[in-house]
Each structure stands twice: as C-alpha cells, then as structure tokens.
PDB file of C-alpha atoms in Angstrom:
ATOM      1  CA  MET A 293       0.000   0.000   0.000  1.00  0.00           C
ATOM      2  CA  ILE A 294       1.257   3.460  -0.875  1.00  0.00           C
ATOM      3  CA  LEU A 295      -0.021   6.655   0.720  1.00  0.00           C
ATOM      4  CA  LYS A 296       1.271   9.426  -1.535  1.00  0.00           C
ATOM      5  CA  ASN A 297       1.524  13.156  -0.831  1.00  0.00           C
ATOM      6  CA  GLN A 298      -0.281  13.042   2.483  1.00  0.00           C
ATOM      7  CA  ILE A 299      -0.470  16.394   4.272  1.00  0.00           C
ATOM      8  CA  LEU A 300       0.330  16.897   7.930  1.00  0.00           C
ATOM      9  CA  GLU A 301      -1.278  20.201   8.887  1.00  0.00           C
ATOM     10  CA  ARG A 302       0.088  22.068  11.911  1.00  0.00           C
ATOM     11  CA  PRO A 303      -1.240  25.189  13.615  1.00  0.00           C
ATOM     12  CA  ASP A 304       0.816  28.282  12.742  1.00  0.00           C
ATOM     13  CA  LYS A 305       3.394  26.209  10.844  1.00  0.00           C
ATOM     14  CA  LYS A 306       3.869  25.121   7.251  1.00  0.00           C
ATOM     15  CA  PRO A 307       2.410  21.698   6.432  1.00  0.00           C
ATOM     16  CA  ILE A 308       4.585  18.644   5.882  1.00  0.00           C
ATOM     17  CA  VAL A 309       4.023  16.461   2.806  1.00  0.00           C
ATOM     18  CA  TRP A 310       4.758  12.781   3.391  1.00  0.00           C
ATOM     19  CA  ASP A 311       4.496   9.306   1.863  1.00  0.00           C
ATOM     20  CA  ALA A 312       4.111   5.879   3.457  1.00  0.00           C
ATOM     21  CA  TYR A 313       4.906   2.514   1.869  1.00  0.00           C
ATOM     22  CA  PHE A 314       3.786  -0.687   3.610  1.00  0.00           C
ATOM     23  CA  ASN A 315       1.957  -3.988   3.212  1.00  0.00           C
ATOM     24  CA  ARG A 316      -1.368  -3.664   4.974  1.00  0.00           C
ATOM     25  CA  ASP A 317      -2.002  -6.793   7.027  1.00  0.00           C
ATOM     26  CA  ASP A 318      -2.549  -7.735  10.679  1.00  0.00           C
ATOM     27  CA  LYS A 319       1.124  -7.472  11.705  1.00  0.00           C
ATOM     28  CA  PRO A 320       2.671  -4.374  13.308  1.00  0.00           C
ATOM     29  CA  LYS A 321       5.822  -3.348  11.461  1.00  0.00           C
ATOM     30  CA  THR A 322       9.058  -1.608  12.324  1.00  0.00           C
ATOM     31  CA  LEU A 323       8.721   2.085  11.456  1.00  0.00           C
ATOM     32  CA  VAL A 324      11.461   3.521   9.239  1.00  0.00           C
ATOM     33  CA  ILE A 325      11.541   7.299   8.707  1.00  0.00           C
ATOM     34  CA  PHE A 326      13.778   8.710   5.972  1.00  0.00           C
ATOM     35  CA  SER A 327      15.015  12.314   6.010  1.00  0.00           C
ATOM     36  CA  HIS A 328      16.329  13.869   2.790  1.00  0.00           C
ATOM     37  CA  GLY A 329      19.315  16.185   2.589  1.00  0.00           C
ATOM     38  CA  TYR A 330      20.128  19.765   1.616  1.00  0.00           C
ATOM     39  CA  LYS A 331      18.473  20.767  -1.674  1.00  0.00           C
ATOM     40  CA  GLY A 332      16.667  17.431  -1.544  1.00  0.00           C
ATOM     41  CA  PHE A 333      13.077  16.184  -1.499  1.00  0.00           C
ATOM     42  CA  LYS A 334      11.247  12.943  -0.796  1.00  0.00           C
ATOM     43  CA  ASP A 335      10.706  12.012  -4.456  1.00  0.00           C
ATOM     44  CA  TRP A 336      14.246  12.708  -5.600  1.00  0.00           C
ATOM     45  CA  GLY A 337      15.855  10.132  -7.877  1.00  0.00           C
ATOM     46  CA  THR A 338      15.762   6.631  -6.442  1.00  0.00           C
ATOM     47  CA  TRP A 339      14.004   7.330  -3.141  1.00  0.00           C
ATOM     48  CA  ASN A 340      10.688   5.861  -4.346  1.00  0.00           C
ATOM     49  CA  LEU A 341      12.452   2.634  -5.319  1.00  0.00           C
ATOM     50  CA  VAL A 342      14.132   2.566  -1.924  1.00  0.00           C
ATOM     51  CA  ALA A 343      10.716   2.948  -0.292  1.00  0.00           C
ATOM     52  CA  ASN A 344       9.354   0.022  -2.308  1.00  0.00           C
ATOM     53  CA  GLU A 345      12.241  -2.172  -1.190  1.00  0.00           C
ATOM     54  CA  PHE A 346      11.626  -1.456   2.485  1.00  0.00           C
ATOM     55  CA  SER A 347       7.908  -2.103   2.066  1.00  0.00           C
ATOM     56  CA  ALA A 348       8.625  -5.422   0.359  1.00  0.00           C
ATOM     57  CA  ARG A 349      10.672  -6.416   3.405  1.00  0.00           C
ATOM     58  CA  GLN A 350       7.706  -5.761   5.711  1.00  0.00           C
ATOM     59  CA  TYR A 351       8.670  -2.349   7.047  1.00  0.00           C
ATOM     60  CA  PHE A 352       6.430   0.690   7.436  1.00  0.00           C
ATOM     61  CA  PHE A 353       8.541   3.174   5.476  1.00  0.00           C
ATOM     62  CA  VAL A 354       7.867   6.904   5.587  1.00  0.00           C
ATOM     63  CA  LYS A 355       9.622   9.684   3.690  1.00  0.00           C
ATOM     64  CA  PHE A 356       8.704  13.343   3.819  1.00  0.00           C
ATOM     65  CA  ASN A 357       9.635  16.820   2.681  1.00  0.00           C
ATOM     66  CA  PHE A 358      10.954  19.146   5.326  1.00  0.00           C
ATOM     67  CA  SER A 359       8.399  21.940   5.577  1.00  0.00           C
ATOM     68  CA  HIS A 360      10.768  24.635   4.280  1.00  0.00           C
ATOM     69  CA  ASN A 361      12.674  22.550   1.705  1.00  0.00           C
ATOM     70  CA  GLY A 362      11.284  24.684  -1.129  1.00  0.00           C
ATOM     71  CA  GLY A 363       8.509  22.352  -2.239  1.00  0.00           C
ATOM     72  CA  THR A 364       4.795  22.993  -1.854  1.00  0.00           C
ATOM     73  CA  VAL A 365       1.711  20.895  -1.153  1.00  0.00           C
ATOM     74  CA  GLU A 366       0.703  21.320  -4.804  1.00  0.00           C
ATOM     75  CA  ASN A 367       4.193  20.618  -6.144  1.00  0.00           C
ATOM     76  CA  PRO A 368       6.343  18.636  -3.699  1.00  0.00           C
ATOM     77  CA  ILE A 369       9.040  18.022  -6.321  1.00  0.00           C
ATOM     78  CA  ASP A 370      11.880  20.516  -6.836  1.00  0.00           C
ATOM     79  CA  PHE A 371      11.785  24.055  -5.431  1.00  0.00           C
ATOM     80  CA  PRO A 372       8.845  26.239  -6.496  1.00  0.00           C
ATOM     81  CA  ASP A 373       8.789  28.059  -3.124  1.00  0.00           C
ATOM     82  CA  LEU A 374      12.174  29.716  -2.728  1.00  0.00           C
ATOM     83  CA  GLN A 375      10.742  32.111  -0.156  1.00  0.00           C
ATOM     84  CA  ALA A 376      10.119  29.170   2.176  1.00  0.00           C
ATOM     85  CA  PHE A 377      13.552  27.741   1.361  1.00  0.00           C
ATOM     86  CA  ALA A 378      15.109  31.038   2.445  1.00  0.00           C
ATOM     87  CA  GLU A 379      13.418  30.726   5.831  1.00  0.00           C
ATOM     88  CA  ASN A 380      14.564  27.166   6.495  1.00  0.00           C
ATOM     89  CA  ASN A 381      16.979  26.319   9.301  1.00  0.00           C
ATOM     90  CA  TYR A 382      18.262  23.333  11.240  1.00  0.00           C
ATOM     91  CA  THR A 383      15.890  23.578  14.205  1.00  0.00           C
ATOM     92  CA  LYS A 384      12.871  23.749  11.881  1.00  0.00           C
ATOM     93  CA  GLU A 385      14.018  20.479  10.337  1.00  0.00           C
ATOM     94  CA  ILE A 386      14.406  18.844  13.753  1.00  0.00           C
ATOM     95  CA  ASP A 387      10.906  20.083  14.649  1.00  0.00           C
ATOM     96  CA  ASP A 388       9.541  18.688  11.374  1.00  0.00           C
ATOM     97  CA  LEU A 389      11.025  15.266  12.081  1.00  0.00           C
ATOM     98  CA  ASP A 390       9.569  15.376  15.582  1.00  0.00           C
ATOM     99  CA  ALA A 391       6.134  16.297  14.191  1.00  0.00           C
ATOM    100  CA  ILE A 392       6.174  13.363  11.762  1.00  0.00           C
ATOM    101  CA  LEU A 393       7.289  11.011  14.514  1.00  0.00           C
ATOM    102  CA  ASN A 394       4.576  12.195  16.911  1.00  0.00           C
ATOM    103  CA  TYR A 395       1.919  11.909  14.215  1.00  0.00           C
ATOM    104  CA  LEU A 396       2.843   8.368  13.194  1.00  0.00           C
ATOM    105  CA  LEU A 397       3.206   7.096  16.771  1.00  0.00           C
ATOM    106  CA  ASN A 398      -0.085   8.597  17.920  1.00  0.00           C
ATOM    107  CA  PRO A 399      -2.576   5.827  18.836  1.00  0.00           C
ATOM    108  CA  ASN A 400      -5.190   7.717  16.793  1.00  0.00           C
ATOM    109  CA  PHE A 401      -3.150   7.528  13.575  1.00  0.00           C
ATOM    110  CA  THR A 402      -5.302   5.811  10.938  1.00  0.00           C
ATOM    111  CA  TYR A 403      -2.769   3.015  10.435  1.00  0.00           C
ATOM    112  CA  ALA A 404      -1.547   2.788  14.033  1.00  0.00           C
ATOM    113  CA  ASN A 405      -2.192  -0.970  14.074  1.00  0.00           C
ATOM    114  CA  GLN A 406       0.358  -1.359  11.253  1.00  0.00           C
ATOM    115  CA  ILE A 407       3.220   0.167  13.277  1.00  0.00           C
ATOM    116  CA  ASP A 408       5.293  -1.412  16.030  1.00  0.00           C
ATOM    117  CA  ASN A 409       5.960   1.587  18.269  1.00  0.00           C
ATOM    118  CA  SER A 410       8.781  -0.243  20.018  1.00  0.00           C
ATOM    119  CA  ASN A 411      10.861  -0.376  16.827  1.00  0.00           C
ATOM    120  CA  VAL A 412      11.548   3.018  15.267  1.00  0.00           C
ATOM    121  CA  ILE A 413      14.436   3.523  12.846  1.00  0.00           C
ATOM    122  CA  LEU A 414      15.718   6.831  11.490  1.00  0.00           C
ATOM    123  CA  ILE A 415      17.610   7.003   8.197  1.00  0.00           C
ATOM    124  CA  GLY A 416      19.098  10.329   7.165  1.00  0.00           C
ATOM    125  CA  HIS A 417      20.903  11.227   3.953  1.00  0.00           C
ATOM    126  CA  SER A 418      23.535  13.985   3.956  1.00  0.00           C
ATOM    127  CA  ARG A 419      22.198  16.910   6.018  1.00  0.00           C
ATOM    128  CA  GLY A 420      19.265  14.679   6.918  1.00  0.00           C
ATOM    129  CA  GLY A 421      21.831  12.434   8.575  1.00  0.00           C
ATOM    130  CA  GLY A 422      22.910  15.268  10.843  1.00  0.00           C
ATOM    131  CA  ILE A 423      19.290  16.073  11.681  1.00  0.00           C
ATOM    132  CA  SER A 424      18.626  12.391  12.439  1.00  0.00           C
ATOM    133  CA  ILE A 425      21.676  12.215  14.719  1.00  0.00           C
ATOM    134  CA  ILE A 426      20.437  15.176  16.769  1.00  0.00           C
ATOM    135  CA  LYS A 427      16.925  13.701  16.948  1.00  0.00           C
ATOM    136  CA  THR A 428      18.166  10.261  18.015  1.00  0.00           C
ATOM    137  CA  ALA A 429      20.223  11.810  20.816  1.00  0.00           C
ATOM    138  CA  GLU A 430      17.133  13.658  22.043  1.00  0.00           C
ATOM    139  CA  ASP A 431      14.431  11.010  21.636  1.00  0.00           C
ATOM    140  CA  PRO A 432      14.412   7.619  23.410  1.00  0.00           C
ATOM    141  CA  ARG A 433      11.582   6.392  21.172  1.00  0.00           C
ATOM    142  CA  ILE A 434      14.137   5.856  18.414  1.00  0.00           C
ATOM    143  CA  THR A 435      15.695   2.393  18.578  1.00  0.00           C
ATOM    144  CA  LYS A 436      18.287   2.497  15.771  1.00  0.00           C
ATOM    145  CA  LEU A 437      19.915   5.112  13.537  1.00  0.00           C
ATOM    146  CA  ILE A 438      21.349   4.783  10.028  1.00  0.00           C
ATOM    147  CA  THR A 439      23.223   7.576   8.278  1.00  0.00           C
ATOM    148  CA  TRP A 440      23.793   7.660   4.532  1.00  0.00           C
ATOM    149  CA  ALA A 441      26.579  10.050   3.462  1.00  0.00           C
ATOM    150  CA  SER A 442      25.973  12.129   6.575  1.00  0.00           C
ATOM    151  CA  ILE A 443      27.671  15.356   7.500  1.00  0.00           C
ATOM    152  CA  CYS A 444      29.499  15.460  10.843  1.00  0.00           C
ATOM    153  CA  ASP A 445      29.403  19.200  11.545  1.00  0.00           C
ATOM    154  CA  PHE A 446      26.721  21.764  10.696  1.00  0.00           C
ATOM    155  CA  GLY A 447      29.241  24.564  11.189  1.00  0.00           C
ATOM    156  CA  LYS A 448      31.311  23.428   8.184  1.00  0.00           C
ATOM    157  CA  ARG A 449      28.479  23.639   5.657  1.00  0.00           C
ATOM    158  CA  SER A 450      28.339  26.215   2.884  1.00  0.00           C
ATOM    159  CA  ALA A 451      24.829  27.153   4.041  1.00  0.00           C
ATOM    160  CA  THR A 452      26.285  28.187   7.404  1.00  0.00           C
ATOM    161  CA  THR A 453      29.648  29.664   6.429  1.00  0.00           C
ATOM    162  CA  GLY A 454      30.903  32.352   4.039  1.00  0.00           C
ATOM    163  CA  ASP A 455      31.282  36.120   4.106  1.00  0.00           C
ATOM    164  CA  LEU A 456      29.255  36.827   7.231  1.00  0.00           C
ATOM    165  CA  GLU A 457      29.534  40.604   6.951  1.00  0.00           C
ATOM    166  CA  ALA A 458      28.118  40.657   3.423  1.00  0.00           C
ATOM    167  CA  TRP A 459      25.462  38.122   4.387  1.00  0.00           C
ATOM    168  CA  ARG A 460      24.412  40.202   7.399  1.00  0.00           C
ATOM    169  CA  ASN A 461      24.341  43.434   5.394  1.00  0.00           C
ATOM    170  CA  ASN A 462      22.429  41.953   2.466  1.00  0.00           C
ATOM    171  CA  GLY A 463      20.131  39.860   4.626  1.00  0.00           C
ATOM    172  CA  VAL A 464      20.406  36.993   2.143  1.00  0.00           C
ATOM    173  CA  LYS A 465      22.975  34.953   0.247  1.00  0.00           C
ATOM    174  CA  TYR A 466      22.538  32.575  -2.678  1.00  0.00           C
ATOM    175  CA  VAL A 467      23.809  29.086  -3.465  1.00  0.00           C
ATOM    176  CA  LEU A 468      23.484  27.772  -7.021  1.00  0.00           C
ATOM    177  CA  ASN A 469      21.522  24.577  -7.565  1.00  0.00           C
ATOM    178  CA  GLY A 470      23.596  22.915 -10.269  1.00  0.00           C
ATOM    179  CA  ARG A 471      20.708  20.788 -11.571  1.00  0.00           C
ATOM    180  CA  THR A 472      17.842  23.306 -11.644  1.00  0.00           C
ATOM    181  CA  LYS A 473      20.123  26.352 -12.132  1.00  0.00           C
ATOM    182  CA  GLN A 474      18.152  28.191  -9.450  1.00  0.00           C
ATOM    183  CA  GLN A 475      19.880  30.598  -7.118  1.00  0.00           C
ATOM    184  CA  MET A 476      18.773  29.192  -3.761  1.00  0.00           C
ATOM    185  CA  PRO A 477      18.337  31.956  -1.147  1.00  0.00           C
ATOM    186  CA  HIS A 478      19.450  31.649   2.462  1.00  0.00           C
ATOM    187  CA  ASN A 479      18.247  34.451   4.694  1.00  0.00           C
ATOM    188  CA  PHE A 480      20.616  35.547   7.448  1.00  0.00           C
ATOM    189  CA  GLN A 481      18.223  34.017   9.992  1.00  0.00           C
ATOM    190  CA  PHE A 482      19.771  30.660   9.017  1.00  0.00           C
ATOM    191  CA  TYR A 483      23.096  31.680  10.525  1.00  0.00           C
ATOM    192  CA  GLU A 484      21.467  33.370  13.501  1.00  0.00           C
ATOM    193  CA  ASN A 485      19.469  30.218  14.226  1.00  0.00           C
ATOM    194  CA  TYR A 486      22.620  28.112  14.066  1.00  0.00           C
ATOM    195  CA  ILE A 487      24.499  30.383  16.468  1.00  0.00           C
ATOM    196  CA  LYS A 488      21.550  30.589  18.874  1.00  0.00           C
ATOM    197  CA  HIS A 489      21.249  26.793  19.004  1.00  0.00           C
ATOM    198  CA  LYS A 490      24.904  25.912  18.462  1.00  0.00           C
ATOM    199  CA  GLU A 491      25.122  23.700  21.535  1.00  0.00           C
ATOM    200  CA  ARG A 492      22.025  21.717  20.585  1.00  0.00           C
ATOM    201  CA  LEU A 493      23.213  21.452  16.979  1.00  0.00           C
ATOM    202  CA  ASP A 494      26.641  20.062  17.892  1.00  0.00           C
ATOM    203  CA  ILE A 495      26.640  16.723  16.040  1.00  0.00           C
ATOM    204  CA  GLN A 496      29.823  15.569  17.762  1.00  0.00           C
ATOM    205  CA  SER A 497      28.304  16.099  21.196  1.00  0.00           C
ATOM    206  CA  ALA A 498      24.994  14.525  20.141  1.00  0.00           C
ATOM    207  CA  ILE A 499      26.427  11.328  18.676  1.00  0.00           C
ATOM    208  CA  LYS A 500      28.567  10.783  21.753  1.00  0.00           C
ATOM    209  CA  LYS A 501      25.368  10.699  23.826  1.00  0.00           C
ATOM    210  CA  ILE A 502      23.564   8.171  21.639  1.00  0.00           C
ATOM    211  CA  LYS A 503      23.060   4.790  23.298  1.00  0.00           C
ATOM    212  CA  GLN A 504      21.087   3.290  20.416  1.00  0.00           C
ATOM    213  CA  PRO A 505      22.947   1.266  17.740  1.00  0.00           C
ATOM    214  CA  ILE A 506      24.201   3.333  14.791  1.00  0.00           C
ATOM    215  CA  LEU A 507      25.176   2.278  11.269  1.00  0.00           C
ATOM    216  CA  ILE A 508      27.234   4.786   9.281  1.00  0.00           C
ATOM    217  CA  ILE A 509      27.344   4.278   5.500  1.00  0.00           C
ATOM    218  CA  HIS A 510      29.456   6.488   3.261  1.00  0.00           C
ATOM    219  CA  ALA A 511      31.051   6.329  -0.188  1.00  0.00           C
ATOM    220  CA  LYS A 512      34.851   6.345  -0.091  1.00  0.00           C
ATOM    221  CA  ASP A 513      34.935   8.778  -3.038  1.00  0.00           C
ATOM    222  CA  ASP A 514      32.062  11.058  -1.991  1.00  0.00           C
ATOM    223  CA  PRO A 515      32.879  14.442  -3.602  1.00  0.00           C
ATOM    224  CA  SER A 516      30.239  16.374  -1.631  1.00  0.00           C
ATOM    225  CA  VAL A 517      30.710  15.157   1.938  1.00  0.00           C
ATOM    226  CA  SER A 518      34.157  13.699   2.489  1.00  0.00           C
ATOM    227  CA  PHE A 519      34.533  10.132   3.737  1.00  0.00           C
ATOM    228  CA  SER A 520      36.587  11.608   6.561  1.00  0.00           C
ATOM    229  CA  GLU A 521      33.336  12.978   8.011  1.00  0.00           C
ATOM    230  CA  ALA A 522      32.055   9.404   8.361  1.00  0.00           C
ATOM    231  CA  GLU A 523      35.317   8.474  10.063  1.00  0.00           C
ATOM    232  CA  GLU A 524      34.824  11.372  12.467  1.00  0.00           C
ATOM    233  CA  LEU A 525      31.307  10.196  13.288  1.00  0.00           C
ATOM    234  CA  LEU A 526      32.669   6.746  14.077  1.00  0.00           C
ATOM    235  CA  ALA A 527      35.449   8.226  16.216  1.00  0.00           C
ATOM    236  CA  TYR A 528      32.850  10.101  18.277  1.00  0.00           C
ATOM    237  CA  ASN A 529      30.973   6.844  19.016  1.00  0.00           C
ATOM    238  CA  PRO A 530      33.379   3.997  18.191  1.00  0.00           C
ATOM    239  CA  LYS A 531      31.209   1.086  19.354  1.00  0.00           C
ATOM    240  CA  ASN A 532      29.261   1.361  16.094  1.00  0.00           C
ATOM    241  CA  ASN A 533      29.975   0.322  12.507  1.00  0.00           C
ATOM    242  CA  LEU A 534      31.097   2.211   9.409  1.00  0.00           C
ATOM    243  CA  VAL A 535      30.470   0.663   5.997  1.00  0.00           C
ATOM    244  CA  ALA A 536      32.577   2.101   3.173  1.00  0.00           C
ATOM    245  CA  ILE A 537      31.009   1.989  -0.302  1.00  0.00           C
ATOM    246  CA  GLU A 538      33.606   1.665  -3.052  1.00  0.00           C
ATOM    247  CA  ASN A 539      33.508   3.382  -6.458  1.00  0.00           C
ATOM    248  CA  SER A 540      30.512   5.588  -5.768  1.00  0.00           C
ATOM    249  CA  ASN A 541      29.446   9.144  -4.967  1.00  0.00           C
ATOM    250  CA  HIS A 542      27.300  11.202  -2.592  1.00  0.00           C
ATOM    251  CA  VAL A 543      24.038   9.648  -3.826  1.00  0.00           C
ATOM    252  CA  PHE A 544      25.412   6.138  -4.338  1.00  0.00           C
ATOM    253  CA  GLY A 545      25.161   6.163  -8.118  1.00  0.00           C
ATOM    254  CA  SER A 546      21.693   7.704  -8.274  1.00  0.00           C
ATOM    255  CA  SER A 547      20.577  10.794 -10.169  1.00  0.00           C
ATOM    256  CA  HIS A 548      17.410  12.801 -10.731  1.00  0.00           C
ATOM    257  CA  PRO A 549      15.286  11.988 -12.562  1.00  0.00           C
ATOM    258  CA  TRP A 550      15.839   8.231 -12.282  1.00  0.00           C
ATOM    259  CA  GLU A 551      14.143   6.438 -15.173  1.00  0.00           C
ATOM    260  CA  LYS A 552      15.213   2.857 -14.423  1.00  0.00           C
ATOM    261  CA  ASP A 553      13.169   0.445 -12.327  1.00  0.00           C
ATOM    262  CA  THR A 554      16.229  -0.951 -10.561  1.00  0.00           C
ATOM    263  CA  LEU A 555      18.627   0.602  -8.083  1.00  0.00           C
ATOM    264  CA  PRO A 556      22.242   1.391  -8.948  1.00  0.00           C
ATOM    265  CA  LYS A 557      24.760  -1.159  -7.689  1.00  0.00           C
ATOM    266  CA  ALA A 558      26.161   1.056  -4.935  1.00  0.00           C
ATOM    267  CA  LEU A 559      22.733   1.961  -3.543  1.00  0.00           C
ATOM    268  CA  THR A 560      21.754  -1.719  -3.611  1.00  0.00           C
ATOM    269  CA  LYS A 561      24.737  -2.363  -1.348  1.00  0.00           C
ATOM    270  CA  VAL A 562      23.655   0.509   0.927  1.00  0.00           C
ATOM    271  CA  LEU A 563      20.161  -0.955   1.108  1.00  0.00           C
ATOM    272  CA  GLU A 564      21.424  -4.476   1.858  1.00  0.00           C
ATOM    273  CA  GLU A 565      23.659  -3.216   4.660  1.00  0.00           C
ATOM    274  CA  SER A 566      20.821  -1.132   6.103  1.00  0.00           C
ATOM    275  CA  LEU A 567      18.315  -3.987   6.047  1.00  0.00           C
ATOM    276  CA  HIS A 568      20.819  -6.369   7.609  1.00  0.00           C
ATOM    277  CA  PHE A 569      21.439  -3.859  10.395  1.00  0.00           C
ATOM    278  CA  ILE A 570      17.725  -3.397  11.082  1.00  0.00           C
ATOM    279  CA  ASP A 571      16.946  -7.116  10.921  1.00  0.00           C
TER     280      ASP A 571
END
C-alpha cells in the first residue's frame, strides 16, 4: 500500500508532505523514517524505489519533505517556493522530524495498528543524517539510527559559512543549484538560528550521547561530503559500525530523474547493509 503526498497540517506552521509505503495486514511493522538532505526532497531520484524495497521487506517506510525545503503541497518536487527555502533552518528540520514522529506514533493515527511503536528507525541522507543524529540523541523512542553520506558538523556547511559581513548586510545569500540552475536563497536568519542553538546542533556532542545502535554508511569517493566525516562520526561513538562503499558518490550512483526500475549497484549495497542492520 502506498499513501502518496499526504499532508500533515500544523497550527501556525507550514504543512509537511509525506508518503508511506507498507503492506497492509494484521502485523505491526518496524517504522522507518527517511530524512532527505540539503536541496533534496522525498521524491528525488531513487528514493521511491528505496521505499518500495523497504515495504517489500515488511517495514512501514515513511519519507517526507521538510516543511521549508522549497517544495509545496501542490508541487512537492523541486523548489517552487524559494521564499520558504530562504526561511529554512536546522531547528525547523528537527521540529519537522519530531512532528512526523509524533503523528505516526499517535494511537489515533489511521494506520496505528500497522506500526510497532517499540521499533523506530531513522535514516538520514547527507544533512538529513545530521538532523537524524540530533533527533536520536534527544528522543528515546528511536531504537536504531542509520546515516547515509551524513555530514558530521553543521558549522562546516556552505549554508552556514561564508562572508558573514556581506550576508548580514544583504540579509540573504545565494547558493546555485547545479541541476535546476536556481539561485537558492538563504536568509541571514539561518546563521542566527545556528548560532543561537549551536550547543544543541553540535553533532559531535549529540552522537557521543547516543546509546542506540548506529550504522554509518558512506562512499569512499564522496565528492560532496568527504569520507573523513564518516570516520569522524565513528570516532565520536566507536562502538558502532562504518560501511565504506567503493567506487561511488554522494548519492550512491543515483541521479534525478531516475528512469530505471532498478537501483544502482552502490545503492543496492547501501540498502542491503541497512536492512541487515535493522533485521
């Protein structure tokens, strides 16, 4: 069963658009929640195929758009709402993930009988990995964490760094989206939010606190987020495992749009390792 483009309305906040993939039967299933990365969205590239694979293995798989990722309820693909994108920040994304989690684990959720509340897995790609690390450190409901090509430090990111004086004076700075050719705006509030919540947003500190099992997966040749960041994550919490993916990139051989009905070899390996870890 696929629930597509569902809308989670919230008072005084932007709605969250989400999908669920699962086999509807009489068995409660482990809940897996996937968080996309920077300049990402739930329907990017191979993510629908990934969702199908988890569903086929009897998981309740949910993916969603962060509320300020630049998509809209009417068009959740790509970035038609750059004004919302400009007002995004890290704590909004953590709040979004919390809202999705609360909604799905609520006993009044329509499909509550399909979810095993005692088994909740977070998977985060790239920046979504960092968000998922923070959330796992803060929320005992989460039982396992998987990061795919995760960042290890919000302070290092291009969205957070740069010419601060010019950014402050202009109130906004732009980062080119290489695929869509859009100039993606970041209002100065992004930096202010990071500084205000710097202690909470310290990934190193957060991952050190995590008691739940963690699987770190990263491509050795990732050109966007260096493999050394995965090694740092492991160093912060060395009882966990790091899987290195050979001959791949930041999205494990995927691209957008993805026209094939099979996953690229590298992402298949990522999926196999993730499923083995959850099982």
